C-alpha positions as a LaTeX table, in Angstrom:
\begin{tabular}{lrrr}
\hline
Residue & $x$ (\AA) & $y$ (\AA) & $z$ (\AA) \\
\hline
Met1 & 0.00 & 0.00 & 0.00 \\
Phe2 & 2.83 & 2.39 & 0.90 \\
Leu3 & 4.56 & 1.71 & $-2.45$ \\
Lys4 & 1.33 & 2.46 & $-4.41$ \\
Lys5 & 0.94 & 5.83 & $-2.63$ \\
Lys6 & 4.59 & 6.67 & $-3.30$ \\
Ile7 & 4.25 & 5.81 & $-7.01$ \\
Leu8 & 0.99 & 7.75 & $-7.28$ \\
Ser9 & 2.58 & 10.80 & $-5.61$ \\
Leu10 & 5.50 & 10.67 & $-8.04$ \\
Ile11 & 3.13 & 10.50 & $-11.04$ \\
Val12 & 1.23 & 13.55 & $-9.73$ \\
Ile13 & 4.51 & 15.47 & $-9.35$ \\
Ile14 & 5.59 & 14.57 & $-12.88$ \\
Leu15 & 2.24 & 15.46 & $-14.44$ \\
Ser16 & 1.99 & 18.77 & $-12.58$ \\
Asn17 & 5.31 & 19.87 & $-14.09$ \\
Ile18 & 4.38 & 19.17 & $-17.70$ \\
Pro19 & 4.02 & 22.47 & $-19.61$ \\
Leu20 & 0.77 & 23.46 & $-21.33$ \\
Asp21 & 2.17 & 22.39 & $-24.70$ \\
Tyr22 & 2.95 & 18.88 & $-23.63$ \\
Ser23 & 2.61 & 16.86 & $-26.83$ \\
Gly24 & 6.34 & 16.07 & $-27.01$ \\
Tyr25 & 6.47 & 15.10 & $-23.35$ \\
Leu26 & 3.51 & 12.75 & $-23.66$ \\
Lys27 & 5.37 & 10.87 & $-26.39$ \\
Gln28 & 8.46 & 10.79 & $-24.20$ \\
Ile29 & 6.54 & 9.52 & $-21.17$ \\
Ser30 & 4.53 & 6.95 & $-23.11$ \\
Ser31 & 7.67 & 5.51 & $-24.70$ \\
Ser32 & 9.48 & 5.19 & $-21.36$ \\
Asn33 & 8.66 & 4.31 & $-17.80$ \\
Ala34 & 7.08 & 7.48 & $-16.36$ \\
Ile35 & 7.97 & 6.42 & $-12.84$ \\
Thr36 & 11.69 & 6.71 & $-13.61$ \\
Gln37 & 11.35 & 10.29 & $-14.87$ \\
Gln38 & 12.75 & 12.79 & $-12.40$ \\
Pro39 & 10.70 & 15.98 & $-11.96$ \\
Gln40 & 13.81 & 18.13 & $-12.38$ \\
Asp41 & 14.30 & 16.65 & $-15.88$ \\
Leu42 & 11.06 & 18.20 & $-17.12$ \\
Pro43 & 10.66 & 21.92 & $-17.86$ \\
Arg44 & 8.82 & 23.78 & $-15.13$ \\
Lys45 & 6.13 & 26.42 & $-15.52$ \\
Thr46 & 7.32 & 30.00 & $-15.09$ \\
Leu47 & 6.12 & 31.20 & $-11.71$ \\
Tyr48 & 7.42 & 34.77 & $-11.93$ \\
Lys49 & 6.45 & 37.77 & $-14.01$ \\
Asp50 & 9.00 & 39.17 & $-16.45$ \\
Lys51 & 9.62 & 42.62 & $-14.97$ \\
Thr52 & 11.58 & 43.75 & $-18.05$ \\
Lys53 & 8.52 & 43.46 & $-20.30$ \\
Ile54 & 7.14 & 46.81 & $-21.41$ \\
Glu55 & 3.40 & 46.95 & $-20.82$ \\
Thr56 & 1.50 & 49.64 & $-22.70$ \\
His57 & $-2.20$ & 50.32 & $-22.27$ \\
Leu58 & $-4.60$ & 53.16 & $-23.05$ \\
Val59 & $-7.14$ & 54.80 & $-20.77$ \\
Val60 & $-9.81$ & 57.04 & $-22.31$ \\
Lys61 & $-11.51$ & 59.46 & $-19.92$ \\
Arg62 & $-14.61$ & 60.68 & $-21.72$ \\
Gly63 & $-15.31$ & 63.45 & $-19.21$ \\
Ala64 & $-11.79$ & 64.84 & $-19.47$ \\
Arg65 & $-11.83$ & 64.39 & $-23.28$ \\
Arg66 & $-8.36$ & 62.81 & $-23.12$ \\
Val67 & $-6.61$ & 59.53 & $-23.84$ \\
Tyr68 & $-3.73$ & 58.53 & $-21.58$ \\
Val69 & $-0.94$ & 56.25 & $-22.77$ \\
Tyr70 & 0.48 & 54.22 & $-19.90$ \\
Arg71 & 3.76 & 52.39 & $-20.05$ \\
Asn72 & 4.57 & 50.19 & $-17.05$ \\
Lys73 & 1.94 & 51.95 & $-14.89$ \\
Gln74 & 3.23 & 55.47 & $-15.63$ \\
Val75 & 1.63 & 58.02 & $-17.93$ \\
Leu76 & 3.86 & 58.29 & $-20.97$ \\
Lys77 & 1.69 & 60.65 & $-23.06$ \\
Thr78 & $-1.75$ & 62.18 & $-23.06$ \\
Phe79 & $-3.73$ & 63.59 & $-25.97$ \\
Pro80 & $-6.95$ & 65.62 & $-26.33$ \\
Ile81 & $-9.82$ & 63.79 & $-28.03$ \\
Ala82 & $-13.37$ & 64.14 & $-29.32$ \\
Ile83 & $-15.87$ & 61.47 & $-28.26$ \\
Gly84 & $-19.30$ & 60.18 & $-29.27$ \\
Lys85 & $-22.19$ & 62.63 & $-29.30$ \\
Pro86 & $-25.43$ & 62.04 & $-27.32$ \\
Gly87 & $-27.13$ & 58.93 & $-28.66$ \\
Trp88 & $-23.81$ & 57.72 & $-30.10$ \\
Glu89 & $-21.71$ & 57.77 & $-26.92$ \\
Thr90 & $-18.31$ & 56.13 & $-27.00$ \\
Pro91 & $-19.06$ & 52.89 & $-25.10$ \\
Leu92 & $-17.52$ & 52.33 & $-21.68$ \\
Gly93 & $-15.59$ & 49.14 & $-21.11$ \\
Lys94 & $-12.40$ & 47.19 & $-21.63$ \\
Tyr95 & $-11.19$ & 46.44 & $-25.14$ \\
Gln96 & $-8.04$ & 45.60 & $-27.10$ \\
Val97 & $-6.64$ & 47.09 & $-30.28$ \\
Lys98 & $-7.98$ & 44.81 & $-33.05$ \\
Tyr99 & $-6.28$ & 46.30 & $-36.09$ \\
Met100 & $-4.41$ & 49.40 & $-37.24$ \\
Lys101 & $-4.33$ & 51.16 & $-40.61$ \\
Lys102 & $-2.20$ & 53.93 & $-42.12$ \\
Asp103 & $-4.03$ & 56.29 & $-44.49$ \\
Pro104 & $-7.36$ & 54.46 & $-44.07$ \\
Ile105 & $-10.17$ & 54.42 & $-46.61$ \\
Phe106 & $-13.46$ & 55.70 & $-45.16$ \\
Lys107 & $-16.76$ & 53.97 & $-45.90$ \\
Asn108 & $-19.84$ & 55.78 & $-44.61$ \\
Phe109 & $-21.86$ & 53.18 & $-42.68$ \\
Lys110 & $-25.13$ & 55.01 & $-43.51$ \\
Thr111 & $-24.70$ & 55.77 & $-47.22$ \\
Gly112 & $-21.95$ & 53.39 & $-48.34$ \\
Glu113 & $-19.97$ & 56.33 & $-49.79$ \\
Ile114 & $-16.24$ & 55.61 & $-50.01$ \\
Ile115 & $-13.64$ & 58.33 & $-49.46$ \\
Gln116 & $-10.01$ & 57.61 & $-50.31$ \\
Pro117 & $-7.11$ & 58.82 & $-48.12$ \\
Gly118 & $-6.57$ & 62.57 & $-48.32$ \\
Ser119 & $-7.77$ & 65.88 & $-46.96$ \\
Lys120 & $-11.48$ & 65.02 & $-47.38$ \\
Asn121 & $-11.22$ & 61.73 & $-45.48$ \\
Pro122 & $-12.83$ & 62.09 & $-42.02$ \\
Leu123 & $-10.57$ & 59.33 & $-40.61$ \\
Gly124 & $-7.46$ & 61.42 & $-41.09$ \\
Lys125 & $-4.01$ & 59.82 & $-41.27$ \\
Arg126 & $-4.38$ & 56.78 & $-38.97$ \\
Leu127 & $-7.01$ & 54.36 & $-37.70$ \\
Ile128 & $-6.64$ & 52.23 & $-34.55$ \\
Val129 & $-9.72$ & 50.01 & $-34.13$ \\
Phe130 & $-10.56$ & 48.58 & $-30.70$ \\
Met131 & $-14.18$ & 47.47 & $-31.20$ \\
Val132 & $-15.45$ & 45.52 & $-34.20$ \\
Gly133 & $-19.20$ & 45.57 & $-34.80$ \\
Lys134 & $-21.47$ & 44.12 & $-37.47$ \\
Lys135 & $-22.23$ & 47.45 & $-39.17$ \\
Phe136 & $-19.31$ & 49.61 & $-38.08$ \\
His137 & $-16.11$ & 49.59 & $-36.05$ \\
Leu138 & $-14.98$ & 51.98 & $-33.30$ \\
Gly139 & $-11.52$ & 53.26 & $-32.66$ \\
Phe140 & $-9.10$ & 56.14 & $-32.56$ \\
His141 & $-8.61$ & 58.09 & $-35.77$ \\
Gly142 & $-7.47$ & 61.42 & $-37.06$ \\
Thr143 & $-9.84$ & 64.02 & $-38.40$ \\
Asn144 & $-10.22$ & 66.54 & $-41.19$ \\
Glu145 & $-12.06$ & 68.84 & $-38.74$ \\
Ala146 & $-9.65$ & 69.54 & $-35.88$ \\
Lys147 & $-11.92$ & 72.29 & $-34.50$ \\
Phe148 & $-14.14$ & 69.57 & $-32.96$ \\
Ile149 & $-11.42$ & 68.03 & $-30.76$ \\
Gly150 & $-12.53$ & 68.34 & $-27.13$ \\
Gln151 & $-16.22$ & 67.94 & $-27.97$ \\
Ala152 & $-18.79$ & 65.13 & $-28.11$ \\
Val153 & $-19.41$ & 65.02 & $-31.88$ \\
Ser154 & $-18.58$ & 61.57 & $-33.29$ \\
His155 & $-20.65$ & 58.44 & $-33.89$ \\
Gly156 & $-18.73$ & 56.71 & $-31.07$ \\
Cys157 & $-15.18$ & 56.86 & $-32.39$ \\
Ile158 & $-12.42$ & 58.78 & $-30.68$ \\
Arg159 & $-11.19$ & 61.59 & $-32.92$ \\
Met160 & $-7.71$ & 63.02 & $-32.51$ \\
His161 & $-5.52$ & 65.64 & $-34.14$ \\
Asn162 & $-3.71$ & 63.94 & $-37.03$ \\
Lys163 & $-0.28$ & 64.55 & $-35.47$ \\
Asp164 & $-1.51$ & 62.99 & $-32.21$ \\
Val165 & $-3.03$ & 59.87 & $-33.77$ \\
Ile166 & 0.20 & 59.37 & $-35.76$ \\
Ala167 & 2.14 & 59.52 & $-32.47$ \\
Leu168 & $-0.34$ & 57.15 & $-30.78$ \\
Tyr169 & $-0.09$ & 54.73 & $-33.72$ \\
Glu170 & 3.65 & 54.41 & $-33.05$ \\
Leu171 & 3.09 & 53.65 & $-29.34$ \\
Val172 & 0.56 & 50.81 & $-29.60$ \\
Asn173 & 0.22 & 47.41 & $-31.26$ \\
Val174 & $-2.58$ & 44.99 & $-32.03$ \\
Gly175 & $-3.55$ & 43.59 & $-28.64$ \\
Thr176 & $-2.82$ & 46.74 & $-26.64$ \\
Pro177 & $-5.49$ & 47.04 & $-23.90$ \\
Val178 & $-7.90$ & 49.99 & $-24.09$ \\
Lys179 & $-10.13$ & 51.05 & $-21.19$ \\
Val180 & $-12.89$ & 53.62 & $-21.73$ \\
Leu181 & $-14.00$ & 55.36 & $-18.53$ \\
Pro182 & $-16.75$ & 57.97 & $-17.89$ \\
\hline
\end{tabular}
């Protein structure tokens, strides 16, 4: 009975140290006697956080009409923004950057009109989408009407000065977390 408990304990130790991608280790264990495997011979899960990793995230404060770029918990940059108008409020919540586009093509979700990149394009120089919907997407973009920055005028998107959205584009990647607060 004691030997069975000892063997069972050893199997539990071995199995608890198998990494999430364990296909190669299963072949190794099935082709040999698993009981003879020593736990130190198997790779262990990382139990610490890599403190050298640069973590960037964005916080939008609708009331302040600003977006804050955080890097490792410190504000790196902040930019003025325009937000969604009444009835089209920029939605609160947690998101991630889904895709990014330089010199985007605008397609009006109401009329289907297409506007190529240039001075008449309401998306400006850059587009950083964080919410993908069935009819339209929401994100940060430039504008051809800078006079509206600081106001609630969009259909939910976050408008920025073109120079600011270009700078923001260089600071984020697909997957960057975005939090929209009141």
